[in-house]
XYZ file of C-alpha atoms in Angstrom:
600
model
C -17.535 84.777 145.037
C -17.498 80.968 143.597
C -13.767 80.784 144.267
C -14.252 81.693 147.558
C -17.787 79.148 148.088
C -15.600 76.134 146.400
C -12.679 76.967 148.177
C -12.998 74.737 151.452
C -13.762 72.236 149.231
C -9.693 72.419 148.388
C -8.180 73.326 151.643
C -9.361 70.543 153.326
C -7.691 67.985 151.417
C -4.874 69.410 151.009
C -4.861 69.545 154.506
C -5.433 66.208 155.304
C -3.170 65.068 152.342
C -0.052 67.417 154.580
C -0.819 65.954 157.686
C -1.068 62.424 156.729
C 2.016 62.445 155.186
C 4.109 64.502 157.947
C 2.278 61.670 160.244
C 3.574 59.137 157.875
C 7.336 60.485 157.466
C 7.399 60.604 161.981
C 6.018 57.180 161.725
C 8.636 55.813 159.268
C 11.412 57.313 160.976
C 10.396 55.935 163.853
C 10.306 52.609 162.833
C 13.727 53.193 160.744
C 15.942 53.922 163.803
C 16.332 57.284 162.165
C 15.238 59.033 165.041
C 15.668 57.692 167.876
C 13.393 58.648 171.035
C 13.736 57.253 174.291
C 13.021 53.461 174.051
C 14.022 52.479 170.480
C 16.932 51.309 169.547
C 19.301 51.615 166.395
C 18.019 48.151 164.883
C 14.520 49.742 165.349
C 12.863 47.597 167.220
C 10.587 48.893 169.501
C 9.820 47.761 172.730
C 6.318 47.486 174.509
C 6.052 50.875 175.932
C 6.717 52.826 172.424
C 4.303 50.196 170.574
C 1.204 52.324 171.200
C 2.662 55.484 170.211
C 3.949 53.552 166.775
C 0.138 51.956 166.461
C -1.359 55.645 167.224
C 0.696 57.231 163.886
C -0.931 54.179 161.918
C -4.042 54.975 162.921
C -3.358 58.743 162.702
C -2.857 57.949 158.900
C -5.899 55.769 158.268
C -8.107 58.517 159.171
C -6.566 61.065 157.418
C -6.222 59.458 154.528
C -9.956 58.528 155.158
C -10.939 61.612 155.263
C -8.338 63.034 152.470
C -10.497 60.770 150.201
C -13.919 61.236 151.319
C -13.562 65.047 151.179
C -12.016 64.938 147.886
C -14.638 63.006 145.983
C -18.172 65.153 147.622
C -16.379 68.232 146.571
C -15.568 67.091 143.433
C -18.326 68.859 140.874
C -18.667 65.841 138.671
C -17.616 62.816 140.384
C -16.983 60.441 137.499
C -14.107 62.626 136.143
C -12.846 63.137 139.561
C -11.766 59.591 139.609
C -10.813 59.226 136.205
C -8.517 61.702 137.110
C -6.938 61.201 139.958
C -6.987 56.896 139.578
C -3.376 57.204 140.230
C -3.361 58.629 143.722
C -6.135 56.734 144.800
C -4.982 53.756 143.766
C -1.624 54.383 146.187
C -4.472 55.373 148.582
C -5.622 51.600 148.402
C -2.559 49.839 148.587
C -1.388 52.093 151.043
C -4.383 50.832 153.119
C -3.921 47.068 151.857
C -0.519 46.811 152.855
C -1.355 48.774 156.258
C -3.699 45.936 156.797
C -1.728 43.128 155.545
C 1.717 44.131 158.164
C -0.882 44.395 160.738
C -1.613 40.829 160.807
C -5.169 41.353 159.463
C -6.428 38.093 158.035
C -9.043 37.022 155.848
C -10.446 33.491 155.369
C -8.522 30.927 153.659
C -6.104 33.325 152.421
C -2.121 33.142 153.920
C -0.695 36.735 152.735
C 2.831 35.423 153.488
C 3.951 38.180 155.228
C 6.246 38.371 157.808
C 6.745 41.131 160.771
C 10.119 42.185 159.332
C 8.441 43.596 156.418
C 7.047 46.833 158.960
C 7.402 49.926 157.360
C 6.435 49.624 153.633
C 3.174 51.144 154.003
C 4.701 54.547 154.567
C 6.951 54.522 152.092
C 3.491 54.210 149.750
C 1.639 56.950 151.657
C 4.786 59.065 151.266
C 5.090 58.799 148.068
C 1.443 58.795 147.289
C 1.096 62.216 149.104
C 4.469 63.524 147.549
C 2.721 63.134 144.269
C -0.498 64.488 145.340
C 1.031 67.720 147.070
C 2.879 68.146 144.012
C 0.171 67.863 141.781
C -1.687 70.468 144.228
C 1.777 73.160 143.632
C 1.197 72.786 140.234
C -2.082 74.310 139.891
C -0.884 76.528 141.976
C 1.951 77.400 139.779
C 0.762 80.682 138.439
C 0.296 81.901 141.989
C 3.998 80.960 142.594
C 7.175 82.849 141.170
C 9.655 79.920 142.436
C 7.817 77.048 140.838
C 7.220 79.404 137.557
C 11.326 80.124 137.579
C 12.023 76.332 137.970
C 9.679 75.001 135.404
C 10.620 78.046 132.705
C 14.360 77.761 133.504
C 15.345 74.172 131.880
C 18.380 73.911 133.963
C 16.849 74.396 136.777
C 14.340 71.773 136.604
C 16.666 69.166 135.059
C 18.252 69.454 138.383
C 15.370 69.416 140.257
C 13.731 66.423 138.061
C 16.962 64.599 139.297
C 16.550 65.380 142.650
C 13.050 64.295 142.661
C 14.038 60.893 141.202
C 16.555 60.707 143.804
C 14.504 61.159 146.657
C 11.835 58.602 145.541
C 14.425 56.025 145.101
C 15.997 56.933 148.684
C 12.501 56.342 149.903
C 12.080 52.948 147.902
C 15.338 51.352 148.953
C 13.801 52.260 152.625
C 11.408 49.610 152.770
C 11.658 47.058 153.922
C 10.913 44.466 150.789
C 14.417 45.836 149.437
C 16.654 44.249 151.386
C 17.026 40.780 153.036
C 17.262 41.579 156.588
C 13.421 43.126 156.425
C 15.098 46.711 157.264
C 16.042 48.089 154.496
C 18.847 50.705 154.566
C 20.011 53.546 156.507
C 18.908 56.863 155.296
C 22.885 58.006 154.659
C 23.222 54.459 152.288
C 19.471 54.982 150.596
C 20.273 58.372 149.241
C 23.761 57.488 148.463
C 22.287 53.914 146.340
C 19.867 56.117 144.937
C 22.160 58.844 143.701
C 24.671 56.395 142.049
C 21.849 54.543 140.509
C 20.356 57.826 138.740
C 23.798 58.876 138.007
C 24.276 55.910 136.492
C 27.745 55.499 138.811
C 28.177 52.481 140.310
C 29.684 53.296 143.444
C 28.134 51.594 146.428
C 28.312 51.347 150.093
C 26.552 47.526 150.066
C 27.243 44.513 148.309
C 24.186 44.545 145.618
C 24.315 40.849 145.131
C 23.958 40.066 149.057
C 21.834 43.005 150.762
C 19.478 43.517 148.261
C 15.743 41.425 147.718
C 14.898 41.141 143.895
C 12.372 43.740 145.008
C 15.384 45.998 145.886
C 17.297 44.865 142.580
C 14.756 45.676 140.112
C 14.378 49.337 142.218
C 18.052 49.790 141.047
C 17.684 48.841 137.621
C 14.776 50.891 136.912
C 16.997 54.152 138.839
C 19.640 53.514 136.428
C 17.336 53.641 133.460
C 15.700 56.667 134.726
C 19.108 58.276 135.068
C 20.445 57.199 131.975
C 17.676 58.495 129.323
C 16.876 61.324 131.679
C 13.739 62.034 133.723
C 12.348 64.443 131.430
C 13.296 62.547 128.026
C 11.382 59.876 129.590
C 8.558 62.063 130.306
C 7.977 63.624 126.969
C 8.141 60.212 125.265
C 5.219 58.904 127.276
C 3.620 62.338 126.119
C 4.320 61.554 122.742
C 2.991 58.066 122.752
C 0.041 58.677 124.662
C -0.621 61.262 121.411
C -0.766 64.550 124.113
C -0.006 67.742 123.058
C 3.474 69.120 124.144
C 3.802 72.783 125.752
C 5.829 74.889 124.460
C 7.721 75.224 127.807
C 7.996 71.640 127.906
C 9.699 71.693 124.443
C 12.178 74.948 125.212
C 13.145 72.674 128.239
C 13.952 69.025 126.079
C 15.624 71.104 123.482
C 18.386 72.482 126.103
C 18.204 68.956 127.754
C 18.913 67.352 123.930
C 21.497 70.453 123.227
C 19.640 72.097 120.899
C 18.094 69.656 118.438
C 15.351 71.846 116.333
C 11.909 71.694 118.861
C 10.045 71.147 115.700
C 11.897 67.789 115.654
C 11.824 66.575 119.225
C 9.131 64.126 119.064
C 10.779 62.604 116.596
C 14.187 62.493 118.287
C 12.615 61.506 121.951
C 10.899 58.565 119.942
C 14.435 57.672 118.191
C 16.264 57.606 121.730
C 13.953 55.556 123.526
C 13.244 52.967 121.273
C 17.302 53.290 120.109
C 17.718 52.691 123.830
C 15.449 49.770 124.955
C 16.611 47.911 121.469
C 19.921 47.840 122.026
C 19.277 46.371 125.815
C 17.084 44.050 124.939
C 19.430 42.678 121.762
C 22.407 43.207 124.862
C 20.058 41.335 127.335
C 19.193 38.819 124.963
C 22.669 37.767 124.188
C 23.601 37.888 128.300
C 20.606 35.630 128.448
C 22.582 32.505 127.190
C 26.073 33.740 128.267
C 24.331 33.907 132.105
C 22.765 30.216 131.896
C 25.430 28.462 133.651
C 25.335 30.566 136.704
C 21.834 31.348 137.105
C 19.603 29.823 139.413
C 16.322 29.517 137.907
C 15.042 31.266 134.392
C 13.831 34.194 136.342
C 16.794 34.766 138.199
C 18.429 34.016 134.661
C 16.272 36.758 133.097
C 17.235 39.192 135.545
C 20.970 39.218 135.416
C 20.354 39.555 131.554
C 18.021 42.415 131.706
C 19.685 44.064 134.416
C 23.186 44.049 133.517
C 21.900 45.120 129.844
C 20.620 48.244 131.263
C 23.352 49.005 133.228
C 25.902 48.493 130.694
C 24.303 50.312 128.238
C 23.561 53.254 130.571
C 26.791 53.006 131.568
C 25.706 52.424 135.364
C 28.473 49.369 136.635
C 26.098 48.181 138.845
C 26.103 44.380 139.094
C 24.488 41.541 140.861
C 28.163 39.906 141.735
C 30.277 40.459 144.765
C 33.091 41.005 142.806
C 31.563 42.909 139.773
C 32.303 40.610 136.778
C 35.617 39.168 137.776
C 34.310 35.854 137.728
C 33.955 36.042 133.903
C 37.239 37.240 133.560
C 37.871 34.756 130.805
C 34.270 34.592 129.072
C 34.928 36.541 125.744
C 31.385 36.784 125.335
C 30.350 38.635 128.466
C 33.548 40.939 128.046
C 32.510 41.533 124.280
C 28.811 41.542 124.638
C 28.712 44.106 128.075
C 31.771 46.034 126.232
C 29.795 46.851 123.488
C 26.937 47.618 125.464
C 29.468 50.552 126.954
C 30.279 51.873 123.933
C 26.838 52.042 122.250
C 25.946 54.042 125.393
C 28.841 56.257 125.752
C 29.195 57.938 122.770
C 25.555 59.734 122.639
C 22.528 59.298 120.699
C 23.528 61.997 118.097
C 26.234 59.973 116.964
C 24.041 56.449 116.966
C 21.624 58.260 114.941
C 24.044 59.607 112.606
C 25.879 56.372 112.011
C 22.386 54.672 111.131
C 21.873 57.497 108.824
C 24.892 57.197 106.991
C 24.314 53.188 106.586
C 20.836 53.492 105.344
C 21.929 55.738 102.542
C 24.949 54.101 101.416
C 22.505 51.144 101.686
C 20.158 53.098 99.340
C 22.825 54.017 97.300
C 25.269 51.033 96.342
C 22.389 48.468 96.975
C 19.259 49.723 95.534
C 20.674 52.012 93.119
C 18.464 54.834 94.224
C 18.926 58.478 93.868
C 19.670 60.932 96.990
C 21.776 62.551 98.996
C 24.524 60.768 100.962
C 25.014 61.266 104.284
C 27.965 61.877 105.973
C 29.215 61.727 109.429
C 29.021 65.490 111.283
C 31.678 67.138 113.119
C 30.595 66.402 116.236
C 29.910 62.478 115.658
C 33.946 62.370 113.764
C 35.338 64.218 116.999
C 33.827 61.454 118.932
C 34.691 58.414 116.948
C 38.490 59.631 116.667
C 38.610 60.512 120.134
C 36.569 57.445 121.917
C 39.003 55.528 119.319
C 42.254 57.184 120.536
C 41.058 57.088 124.394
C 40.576 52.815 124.035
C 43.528 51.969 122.020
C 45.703 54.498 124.641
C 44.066 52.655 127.649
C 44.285 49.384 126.569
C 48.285 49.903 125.488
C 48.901 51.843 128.578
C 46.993 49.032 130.971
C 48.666 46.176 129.131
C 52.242 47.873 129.193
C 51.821 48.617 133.262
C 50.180 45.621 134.273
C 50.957 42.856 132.343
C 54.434 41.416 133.852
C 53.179 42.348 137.336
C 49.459 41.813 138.526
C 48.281 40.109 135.175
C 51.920 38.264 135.079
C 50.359 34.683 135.840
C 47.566 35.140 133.172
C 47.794 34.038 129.401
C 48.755 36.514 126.772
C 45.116 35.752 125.201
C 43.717 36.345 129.088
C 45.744 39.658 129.251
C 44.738 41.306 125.949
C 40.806 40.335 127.069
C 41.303 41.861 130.267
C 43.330 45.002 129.432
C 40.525 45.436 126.706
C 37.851 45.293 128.885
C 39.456 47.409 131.526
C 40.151 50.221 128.736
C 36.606 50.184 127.866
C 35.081 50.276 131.484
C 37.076 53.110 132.411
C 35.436 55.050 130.341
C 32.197 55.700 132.826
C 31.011 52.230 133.177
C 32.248 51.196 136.152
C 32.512 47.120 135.682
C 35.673 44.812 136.238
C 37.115 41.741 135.385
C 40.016 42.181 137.407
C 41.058 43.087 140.932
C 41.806 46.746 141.224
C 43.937 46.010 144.623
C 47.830 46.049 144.416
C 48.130 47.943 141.082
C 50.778 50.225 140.396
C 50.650 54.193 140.954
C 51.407 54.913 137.604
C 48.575 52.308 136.298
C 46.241 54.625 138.969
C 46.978 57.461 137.654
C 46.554 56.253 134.053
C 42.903 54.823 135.055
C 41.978 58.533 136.614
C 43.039 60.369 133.680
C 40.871 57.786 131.657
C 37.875 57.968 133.756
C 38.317 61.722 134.044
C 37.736 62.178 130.384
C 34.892 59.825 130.211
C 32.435 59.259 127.025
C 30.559 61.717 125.083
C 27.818 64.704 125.455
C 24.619 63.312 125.288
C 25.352 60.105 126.082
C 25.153 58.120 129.361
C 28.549 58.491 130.505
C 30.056 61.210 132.233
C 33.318 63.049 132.663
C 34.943 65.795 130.976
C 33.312 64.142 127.859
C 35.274 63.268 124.855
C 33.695 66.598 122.682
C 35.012 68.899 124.879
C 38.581 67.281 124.700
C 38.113 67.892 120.886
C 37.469 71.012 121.042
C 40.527 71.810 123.392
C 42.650 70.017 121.414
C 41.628 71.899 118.423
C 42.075 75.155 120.236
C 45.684 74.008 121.304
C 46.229 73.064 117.972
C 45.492 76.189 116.175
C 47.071 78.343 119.067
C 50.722 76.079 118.265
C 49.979 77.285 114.437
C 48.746 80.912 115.285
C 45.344 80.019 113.320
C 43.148 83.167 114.142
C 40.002 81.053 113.704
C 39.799 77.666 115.523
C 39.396 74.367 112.807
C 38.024 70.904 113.744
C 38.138 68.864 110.594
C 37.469 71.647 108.414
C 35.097 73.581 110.471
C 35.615 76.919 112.464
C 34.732 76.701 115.571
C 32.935 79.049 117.465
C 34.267 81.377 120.480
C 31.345 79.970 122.755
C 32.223 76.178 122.090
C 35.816 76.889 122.823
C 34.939 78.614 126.042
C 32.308 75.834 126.909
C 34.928 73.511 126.883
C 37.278 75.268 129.176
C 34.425 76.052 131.589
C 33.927 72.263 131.892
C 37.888 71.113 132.202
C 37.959 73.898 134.609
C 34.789 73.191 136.886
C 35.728 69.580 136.524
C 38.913 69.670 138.172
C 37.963 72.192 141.141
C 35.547 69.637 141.962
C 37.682 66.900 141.887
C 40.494 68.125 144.101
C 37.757 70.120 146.412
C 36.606 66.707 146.780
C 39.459 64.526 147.077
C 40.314 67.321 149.768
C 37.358 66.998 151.565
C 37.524 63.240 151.484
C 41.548 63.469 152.714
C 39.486 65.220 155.966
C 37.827 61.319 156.784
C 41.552 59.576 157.275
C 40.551 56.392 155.512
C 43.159 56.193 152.815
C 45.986 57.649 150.687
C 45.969 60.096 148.420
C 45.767 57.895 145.439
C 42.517 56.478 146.890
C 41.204 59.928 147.724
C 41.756 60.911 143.829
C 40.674 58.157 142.205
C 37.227 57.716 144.451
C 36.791 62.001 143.730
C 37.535 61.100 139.882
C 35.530 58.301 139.812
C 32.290 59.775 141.637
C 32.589 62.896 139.478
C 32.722 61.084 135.893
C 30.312 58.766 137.478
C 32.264 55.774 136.519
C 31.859 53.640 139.712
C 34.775 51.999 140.163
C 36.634 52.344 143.658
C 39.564 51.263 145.382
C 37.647 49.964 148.389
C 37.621 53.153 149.768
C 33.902 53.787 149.681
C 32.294 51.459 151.916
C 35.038 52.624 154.589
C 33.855 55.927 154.544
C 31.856 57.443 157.387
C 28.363 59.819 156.666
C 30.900 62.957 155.594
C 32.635 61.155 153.133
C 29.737 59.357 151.660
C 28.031 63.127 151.189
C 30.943 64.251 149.629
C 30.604 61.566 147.033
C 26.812 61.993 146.035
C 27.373 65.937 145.770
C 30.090 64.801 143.369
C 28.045 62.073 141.552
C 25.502 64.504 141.270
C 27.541 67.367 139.924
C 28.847 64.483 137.206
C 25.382 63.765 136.453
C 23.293 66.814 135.199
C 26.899 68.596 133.985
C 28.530 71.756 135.651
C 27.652 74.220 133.188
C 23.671 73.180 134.062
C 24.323 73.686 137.901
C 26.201 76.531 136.786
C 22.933 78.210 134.834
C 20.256 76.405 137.588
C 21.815 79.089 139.859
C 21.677 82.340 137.904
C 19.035 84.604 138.239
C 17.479 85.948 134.948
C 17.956 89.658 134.600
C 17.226 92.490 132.684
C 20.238 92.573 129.721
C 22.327 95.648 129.819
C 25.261 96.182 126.825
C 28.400 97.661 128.898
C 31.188 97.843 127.226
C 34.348 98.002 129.828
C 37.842 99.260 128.942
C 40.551 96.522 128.300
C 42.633 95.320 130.785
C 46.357 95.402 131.498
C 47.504 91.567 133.333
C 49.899 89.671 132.582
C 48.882 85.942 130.928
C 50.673 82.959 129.769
């Protein structure tokens, strides 16, 4: 009987909360261009006889969210928790309301808000997102009433993917308003979700110059998508958990553990902690350095202090994005951007595991030699040796192969000091970052197809980069190896490995190069390039690299769609969309008699 007296008392703001923001999405798109009723036109501007439908939404929203508010806090039992509570929604509740009033031209005395009329539309993207949050918040305590939501939160897979998508759509939503770009429109629906996807899949690829379109506002949006993207939604998540001294569920950890591939859950607070602060200390001793290196070209210390901190976190997350029209070619002969942004790359492609094991391994030969201490030394693992030797073997083969094409033809009229700076950096950008120093235009086929097969490969598991990653090339090479000495067991320096890793491995080259020629195919269908452009943009979205041909901005809506399905795909890893889609089911043992095809 109480649930049913007290439950009015959480219909009705849920109700209001759905309304408003279905009013608010109409009202948005409206303004947008996105949809385009009689009487507004593709710039969105609307002329004087849509104006009072447009002012009716607004006012539509005020009194829903009015009432979402007002309803909410008399039915709440004890008020003062009620707000502690929920300070975060109605604080978006506020602004929303604030920055309704303020684009409305509603003054106060002696105060000049400094806000012009092409800033129109930023107040929904705040409801929105406001009443996103809420609505989600309200399917959550709902959860247990819910087998979908239950599936998605107990199957990690699953909700890695959807915890990208999420991310995703916010940032789509963000790069909507207004304040994010320069003309006061912000972009096109198509362009937001593509920016957004390449930004948390740390890519690079982009359909706008990021340097010209974009407001700082817009800029820092970016910047803060790439670092989402590159430590991971949920990482980032249990981390503020952990510092805030919560309690972790044990779903929560079951989920981090597959998302950190496998690391002990008795152990993840620990490692979470070790990857942030790993993370933001290497950007800000990257962002430091870029700091002075950016002086000469900045044009005030904030704008100084952004270009460090923002190409430090795109570096290291191995993003490309950067606030130059042409990338970094204007530094093509600064050997302290190209080493400081290189390293950056590295650091961030080769995967936490690996930082954290090299650190180790100093620390106690520090221990050792220097302080004369007793314990055990640490060694490097398996997994961080396979990385070093192959990371190591992927540069030097790059930078030879780069040098060798290039160097008497497109780099012919630079110095040989020029040429080994540039064919360095190249080799390591290839590897998922996305940056350049140098023109891509007018290479050589055979210097294309070199960069693909690069870029296909990519950096390591765990890390920020994508690709086929460099374990999984170890492990294929080691299966190779042991198949040209008819091993039984499979050995990576010293070390069996097991029939699961092997087949891991394969399942990756294999989904990774359906979806690159299912994409290049489907981008072929657009008849805005050659073949080699095709690849190399399929490659490139895939191993979310970033780097492009010129290609992408050509493309119409299809094209750009194929691109974020492939970003995305490169992103959260095909063997997690792979396991996000299968259904848990009873296990049943059936054992089926061999069969008789011909292999090899």
């Amino acid at each position: 009987m109480s649930a049913v007296r007290y439950l009015p008392n959480l219909i009705w703001p849920v109700s209001f909360t759905g309304a408003a923001l279905v009013v608010a999405v109409a009202s948005l798109l409206l303004v947008q261009g996105t949809v385009l009723p009689p009487g507004i036109t593709p710039a969105g501007v609307a002329p004087a006889e849509v104006i009072p439908l447009l002012f009716g939404l607004d006012a539509g929203m005020v009194v829903l969210i009015v009432a979402e508010l007002l309803f909410s806090f008399l039915g709440a039992p004890v008020k003062r928790n009620f707000l502690r509570q929920n300070l975060l929604f109605h604080g978006l509740a506020l602004l929303f309301l604030l920055f309704l009033a303020l684009e409305k031209g509603v003054a106060l005395p002696g105060i000049s808000w400094g806000f012009t009329s092409a800033a129109t539309g930023s107040y929904q993207i705040i409801l929105i997102i406001r009443n996103l949050l809420l609505l989600s918040r309200f399917l959550e305590r709902l959860r247990k009433l819910s087998v979908a939501v239950r599936d998605i939160v107990l199957h990690p897979a699953r909700t890695v993917a959807v915890s990208f998508l999420i991310i995703i759509s916010l940032g789509a939503l963000l790069l909507m308003m207004p304040q994010a770009t320069l003309d006061g429109r912000g972009l096109p629906l198509v362009d937001a979700v593509f920016t957004a996807t390449s930004a948390v899949c740390v890519t690079g690829l982009i359909v706008v110059d990021t340097a010209t379109v974009y407001t700082i506002w817009g800029q820092i949006i970016i910047m803060l998508l790439i670092q989402a993207g590159g430590l991971g939604i949920m990482i980032l998540t249990l981390f503020a958990l952990v510092v805030m001294k919560h309690s972790v569920s044990a779903e929560k950890k079951v989920l981090l553990s597959y998302i950190l591939n496998d690391s002990p859950m008795t152990e993840l607070a620990v490692v979470v902690k070790r990857i942030v602060l790993i993370t933001l200390g290497v950007e800000l001793a990257g962002a430091t350095a870029l700091f002075f290196l950016f002086a000469p070209v900045a044009e005030n210390l904030s704008h100084q202090i952004l270009l460090a901190l923002f190409h430090a976190v795109s570096a290291f997350c191995n993003a490309g994005f950067a606030l130059f029209s042409t990338s970094l070619e204007q530094f093509q002969g600064s050997p302290g951007i190209n080493f400081v942004i290189a390293v950056l790359i590295i650091t961030g492609g080769i995967s936490f595991a690996v930082l954290t094991n090299l650190a180790q391994m100093v620390r106690s030969r520090i221990s050792i030699y220097l302080f004369q201490r007793q314990e055990r030394m640490v060694v490097l693992t398996t997994n961080s040796r396979a990385v070093l030797l192959v990371t190591a073997l992927v540069l030097s083969g790059s930078f030879l192969g780069f040098y060798l094409l290039e160097h008497g033809r497109s780099m012919a009229s630079f110095g040989v000091g020029l040429q080994y700076l540039t064919a360095f950096f190249q080799a390591v950008t290839l590897r998922t970052a996305g940056f350049n120093t140098f023109s891509l235009e007018g290479l050589t086929t055979a210097t294309y197809l070199l960069m693909i097969t690069v870029m296909f490969i990519g950096g390591a598991t765990g890390s920020t980069a994508g690709g086929l990653k460099v374990n999984n090339v170890a492990v294929i090479a080691a299966f190779l190896e042991s198949r040209r000495k008819n091993r039984q067991e499979t050995v990576l320096f010293g070390h069996a490995l097991t029939p699961w890793q092997i087949s891991t491995a394969f399942s990756v080259l294999l989904f990774g190069l359906v979806s690159v020629i299912v994409g290049a195919f489907l981008l072929a269908l657009t008849e805005t390039g050659t073949l080699t452009d095709y690849l190399f943009e399929a490659v490139s979205a895939f191993a979310t690299v970033g780097l492009s041909t010129g290609l992408t901005p050509r493309l119409p809506s299809f094209g750009k769609l194929v691109l974020i399905v492939l970003m995305f795909i490169g992103r959260v890893g095909p063997l997690t969309l792979l396991a996000a889609s299968f259904r848990r089911k009873g296990e049943i043992t059936i054992s089926y008699p061999t069969a008789g095809i011909a292999v090899g």
